[in-house]
Amino acid sequence: MAKLREECGVVGVLGDPEAANLIYLGLYALQHRGQEACGIVCFDNDEKQERAILHGHKAFGLVGDAINREILEKLQGDIGIGHVRYSTSGGRLLQNIQPFSFRSPRYGHISIAHNGNLTNAKIIREELEAGGAIFSTTSDTEVFMHLLARSRRPELKDRIVEVMGIVRGAYSLVIAAKDVLFAVRDPFGYRPLVIGKKGNATIVASETCALDLLDASDYSEVQPGEIIEITRTGRNSSFPFAATKKEFCSFEPIYFARPDSYLFEDSIYDLRKKMGEELASESQVEADHVIAIPDSGMPMAIGYSNKSKIPIELGLIRNHYVGRTFIEPSQEIRDFGVKLKLNPVSEKIRGKKIILVDDSIVRGTTSVKIVRMLRKAGAKEIHFRVGSPPITHSCYYGVDTPARKDLLAAQKTVKEIKELIGVDSLAYLSLEGLKRALGKDSYCFACFNGKYQEEIFKDVPFQPTDVNGPGLSSLEN
Amino acid sequence: MAKLREECGVVGVLGDPEAANLIYLGLYALQHRGQEACGIVCFDNDEKQERAILHGHKAFGLVGDAINREILEKLQGDIGIGHVRYSTSGGRLLQNIQPFSFRSPRYGHISIAHNGNLTNAKIIREELEAGGAIFSTTSDTEVFMHLLARSRRPELKDRIVEVMGIVRGAYSLVIAAKDVLFAVRDPFGYRPLVIGKKGNATIVASETCALDLLDASDYSEVQPGEIIEITRTGRNSSFPFAATKKEFCSFEPIYFARPDSYLFEDSIYDLRKKMGEELASESQVEADHVIAIPDSGMPMAIGYSNKSKIPIELGLIRNHYVGRTFIEPSQEIRDFGVKLKLNPVSEKIRGKKIILVDDSIVRGTTSVKIVRMLRKAGAKEIHFRVGSPPITHSCYYGVDTPARKDLLAAQKTVKEIKELIGVDSLAYLSLEGLKRALGKDSYCFACFNGKYQEEIFKDVPFQPTDVNGPGLSSLEN
Amino acid sequence: MAKLREECGVVGVLGDPEAANLIYLGLYALQHRGQEACGIVCFDNDEKQERAILHGHKAFGLVGDAINREILEKLQGDIGIGHVRYSTSGGRLLQNIQPFSFRSPRYGHISIAHNGNLTNAKIIREELEAGGAIFSTTSDTEVFMHLLARSRRPELKDRIVEVMGIVRGAYSLVIAAKDVLFAVRDPFGYRPLVIGKKGNATIVASETCALDLLDASDYSEVQPGEIIEITRTGRNSSFPFAATKKEFCSFEPIYFARPDSYLFEDSIYDLRKKMGEELASESQVEADHVIAIPDSGMPMAIGYSNKSKIPIELGLIRNHYVGRTFIEPSQEIRDFGVKLKLNPVSEKIRGKKIILVDDSIVRGTTSVKIVRMLRKAGAKEIHFRVGSPPITHSCYYGVDTPARKDLLAAQKTVKEIKELIGVDSLAYLSLEGLKRALGKDSYCFACFNGKYQEEIFKDVPFQPTDVNGPGLSSLEN
Amino acid sequence: MAKLREECGVVGVLGDPEAANLIYLGLYALQHRGQEACGIVCFDNDEKQERAILHGHKAFGLVGDAINREILEKLQGDIGIGHVRYSTSGGRLLQNIQPFSFRSPRYGHISIAHNGNLTNAKIIREELEAGGAIFSTTSDTEVFMHLLARSRRPELKDRIVEVMGIVRGAYSLVIAAKDVLFAVRDPFGYRPLVIGKKGNATIVASETCALDLLDASDYSEVQPGEIIEITRTGRNSSFPFAATKKEFCSFEPIYFARPDSYLFEDSIYDLRKKMGEELASESQVEADHVIAIPDSGMPMAIGYSNKSKIPIELGLIRNHYVGRTFIEPSQEIRDFGVKLKLNPVSEKIRGKKIILVDDSIVRGTTSVKIVRMLRKAGAKEIHFRVGSPPITHSCYYGVDTPARKDLLAAQKTVKEIKELIGVDSLAYLSLEGLKRALGKDSYCFACFNGKYQEEIFKDVPFQPTDVNGPGLSSLEN
């Protein structure tokens, strides 16, 4: 794992007879948010819209491999949701692939897909199991299902509000039933969620690049704390909780989101270029070229080059055909894993002073190998520039960070890291520089400064008094 | 098919007990030369080196998917060859996957892998079949095998010389038997072939990027017309035919070869940058940014930007997860195929004058879609710049060109193409500009100017008088 | 479907470090009870036996195809259960493959495998869902799980008793947790269940043939209404409900059970021979040979031949290699499906008077084809003898009977059936004859006489008053 | 390997637009002759019947698994041949699956399928390879192809005659080209081959059971030494070689052929019953029952029971669901492999004197296990009766016999075998008894008496003087 990893992407569609197709394409565009597995469910209403059959497909693998035409043709219906995931410690289990679904006597089937991470899932789960609930996955997200199923509120939307009062953490959700689609975002707004139109249909997705692929229009963000109820006749927005500080994940603009996506009306590509420009302002150095570590370092390298007036070169070429597996020879090939993916263009390295730009350093092991490879290719000086601050803390909001002992910057000073990586100079973008580049005050920087929202560090108890209705009362028994 | 397609890459290894592993990695690095199928054979000599068992594996798919550790462990032996291929009209048949092997009473098994295309394969095949030969593939390459098997020369090398006297066309070959590896290149040198050392082992490969991955050293080119015989005790080079003009494929530096490879001591990346610079010199225009069509247009775009001083931007973002298949919705999404792969960064397009750089135009259908997508994203002016001359003629030397009726530049003038694509201006690099960028006189430009080597246009007869030995005499019957 | 189909077979093992292997072999021996899918779970206790990891594997296909060595090696633990199934209307869904498991805060994981059918599963399920329970299968068996999870009794055995007080119908169960295995049979004893020893281990299985394969000893039956609690230190038997009439399925000796199994100390093979003898006594006729419809008709045909002194011949040869699928030519081949499986030995048919013996007739479609084939082969007279009475009623206790409209004997008289099938005479074994052959009064004959246990015809309500403990009280909300 | 194994079955069809379907079904009926792999090719003539496209499919596995509807639909054409095979030492290679095909400039594609074994294949192959021929399989059958391709005779039939003059051994062949089908049988007639009509179509197959399934009529045998040329206008029979003694394999009636097939107008089932009757006459003994080792011992057991008047019982029950693999527990289960397949019915064994009937003994290892299992089940006396003589010699005509050291009767006397197997008495059918049962003098008994046709023991040279035409002259070089 050379990079931090986003855990999920979600898509929801209501009002298009080819909902499954649109979800499929939306997931295709969100593939960078999760490559382990994908799933789609659709609600196929009968003519009178009294009953819906729930069609579903889940599989491991990339969207384009796991889903084919024959499958899509079976996923009839004009409402549906989809999910791409990257597996965390919960493990690579078929039953953990979302969307999750259950049948409620009142509403029929209800399906849910989740991007984020709950901080009190474990304790809620234990309480529910003690009351006789049977869990069939190891995923946080199943807690939502059980709480929705147990609620006594007659309206599905009120059940969602009730559940939002119980769970803590990061969640951007799409929830579908036979005649409704909900887009839900936690009050801090950790993970992105956008909404748009395509003809008569409404599309919800994690990023705008999915709306782009679908030729959607009228984009807007689902706001932190917002519940949007989408039916065939329109949309209804509500904010059942008091407004709070926004805590949008700053790693979305740094690395996770696709550069062609927009967040808060900002172009991700431009934000990255600005990070590169700030980096150049903060830690200028003389050199022959700027070289990006492809592909994620490229926008920052362009920003760095623009600001510093040092020309950019493609000094590292990425192998586009790195397959699922590779087998190393037993005889050593130095830095083999990196060489499979990247090869230097000697012409641009030998005897040159180079500025090497990357978006972030997590464990540093890949950086060490790349630098060693460039040294072997004859680089005269290597100045490593990182477009984000040192990552010193774990994320509890849906990003798979390594344990602190494996987080390089949590263990070593910048000077020590410079020595370890073996470069002539090393500079990270400062937190202030990052804030200047982002230009807004609504971000979470906890992985850089450890300032988490309070409830993370309390062992958040499951408090039935939070629950007003009878739904969860049986848990008290 | 938006691009011309190379048909093959080859690797050969002699002298490493893990030959299969090295071949596997070499093919990995050459994957851009053929993604349909791959194969490896190894010669597993017994202790006294009297007999060798031939182990082989062939499969459809990328190297990293088609070959796994278990397979590699079975491919014992210190000599072997491998092949990646892209299927041409011969069709997607398992038996067409190379290397091809046969057993000769004198030498035991002999295996062959071929990059290129013969121009007189059909007529030779018919003659051989009339004499009772049984072909088991639909590939040109099988002709080599039968001619080698039929030859009466006692030495394998002499058989190769004899066969080179019969076949016409483009061929870079690796040929292995139980104690020898041959690297062979046709006298015109249409396709690349390089050789290097790794410890005691000798490595032959289509491009230097394969040698790089293997940490090889002492690179040199196999010369046009050269036969290199590699044994455990050394190498022996010979040039059995008179020297002739070199006709190295100019599309290798334009598009096929990986930018980190070297050809004739020239860096491919630098050659492409020079093409971009020549293009800027020839057809400068005012604009806000230079934007490459990723990824192949990038080096030329950097060259164009350098020369013109117009900044480069990543205005088109490539989706890195385009899977094997995708399913289009029945409702139209304009330019769907292109949108799956590329998405514009609106910030850099809307209201801007842009210079769009690509390496070549084949049919033009993709260009039309990209331009339409950029127009929809709000581009004010689009100036299309192509880093190579108009392709007007088919290739008979191992490149899969479309029929002339589908070659855009064979059918239309530049002005007509500009109208068709819908850009504000269009310029190709001139042939002279290309020659300046390449800087050497040893290239084939037949796809640009139709100047083929003579024998292509004659219906080259199979001439038994070319054959001195008795090997082919039975064909005269 | 030419035959009635049994729905399941179960195996349980406690006390053998290779429990999974023994379960696998037991399922192998019970494959005739369900060929669609199979599953195994094992409880892998840590050294102090404080915690157990639950390992499981489920797959479609025959045991020998679906489970391999690698899988078995992962199924560590000395306690486990297994299941083979044939899918009913619930459908061919992966999640319906048993054993089912859930986690209880008190006991850890609990797994259950079920042979039989509940008659009040639907109404219980609806009540549970109304209370917030989430079902993840479409199988009756899941009801057991939820009722066990909801029960408030501290002891697992008491929970099982409580659940037995709620459910109605046929069930032979194995239930395992980290240190205990239960063998449970419904009070009427519809389905078989036997128990034996193998060294220190205890084995529970649907039939004795599974114990035979495992070299087990000390066989006995789990009695109707019995709960046997098996731990590492011994067995404990209890009968929490008042004794009632036994209703053992008479189709087990007629067709389902393997002829080498024993039931109630009776050899199945011998029971079948006796049915044949009774049949001969009741409906003797002159003929040249007795011919069985292979393979299930063979024991009855031997009995018939013995009693009647008419010699038996193998007049119909079964194709042992009928694969999973076959494709019929579009041109008609008469009685194609039957001919694929059976071919007459003309020598024994042409010009002969034959007595054709089968165990039962369900729809009659196969019988029509076999008779037509024998006529075409030249049979002079065909006297059809059926070793069981006409099937006139559906089964609600775990046998997949067709709807009454498709049950031949529910729609037509014996005379009409004789005409339909096209035989010279037709006789079924009388119910009295069957009773004589079985020799015991503990059987259910409902499919022959419609005498069901009462609760089948009431729409059995879910009556919380049946429940003495607090476990289900939350359902009343 | 408990039994000798037949190596192949063949089918040919001419004149039915659904030829592939008929071949598929014919192979289905011949599956007992080879379960490892199967293949079909069809000749799809254009309207004017000037050219034919050859469609083919080959795969490992049973016919019903390896071929599906989609595949059959692609196998267009009204002429075709098919093959089922069991792999011999040649190995489990895809390229060894028949039919084999090649292209001849004169005839277009020619395909061949072969049941049998050549005794001089190796030497011919070496000569052909020395002349430059390239073999692509390790199968004897490929020799036919090369000899046909090399022949200079203008007529395909004359080429076949020429090749029959060169090869030695056992062969029943079907050979197809675009407008002709040949049925060919070696002069000794080792392997069966029959021919029949179905409407306008002609069907050739290894056994009559294949014709039965296809509703064919007008059955006859292809005679030893006969070449039947079948075209759309009729059949032409010729016998180019002088008549010789017939050497039909006696193991076909003993074990290989399906009991419902006919050979030489004899019913296989009846021949087996007669062997059982002869066996009873030769070695009568007092006992309670006759018990067959299922399924192949059953017809002989019925014969034995008829003759001896001792009743037959199904004392050993076969598990019908023995899958492709099974995994043995590491703790010993005695005679595990046999128990998986067979289980005794204790009622018929305990305290009984039994006569156990099997068709043959090869290595004896299975017999040992069955007898031990019956002893454990309580048998009082076991009298083993074998329906064929002791197998003392290897077969060179298409049967996969073990090496002589593994042939029980080649190593031990009957008395020693009795001791080894552990029975109270043992008797084989005498060779005279077998001859009486077969009733004809046209059989090969070499595996019982070592009387081979002469050429087997000479290292048969490849004699070009046998060849009259110029076709093979190049081999002399």
Short mmCIF file of N, CA and C in Angstrom, two decimals, chain D residues 135 288 290 297 378:
data_model
loop_
_atom_site.label_atom_id
_atom_site.label_comp_id
_atom_site.label_asym_id
_atom_site.label_seq_id
_atom_site.Cartn_x
_atom_site.Cartn_y
_atom_site.Cartn_z
N PHE D 135 5.37 -32.81 -36.52
CA PHE D 135 4.26 -33.42 -35.78
C PHE D 135 3.80 -32.46 -34.69
N ASP D 288 -25.51 -69.37 -0.32
CA ASP D 288 -26.83 -68.78 -0.08
C ASP D 288 -27.27 -67.87 -1.22
N VAL D 290 -25.93 -65.48 -4.92
CA VAL D 290 -24.96 -64.95 -5.88
C VAL D 290 -25.01 -63.43 -5.76
N GLY D 297 -20.37 -56.71 -13.27
CA GLY D 297 -20.49 -58.14 -12.99
C GLY D 297 -21.92 -58.66 -13.06
N GLY D 378 -19.29 -59.63 7.86
CA GLY D 378 -19.74 -60.88 8.48
C GLY D 378 -19.95 -62.06 7.56
#
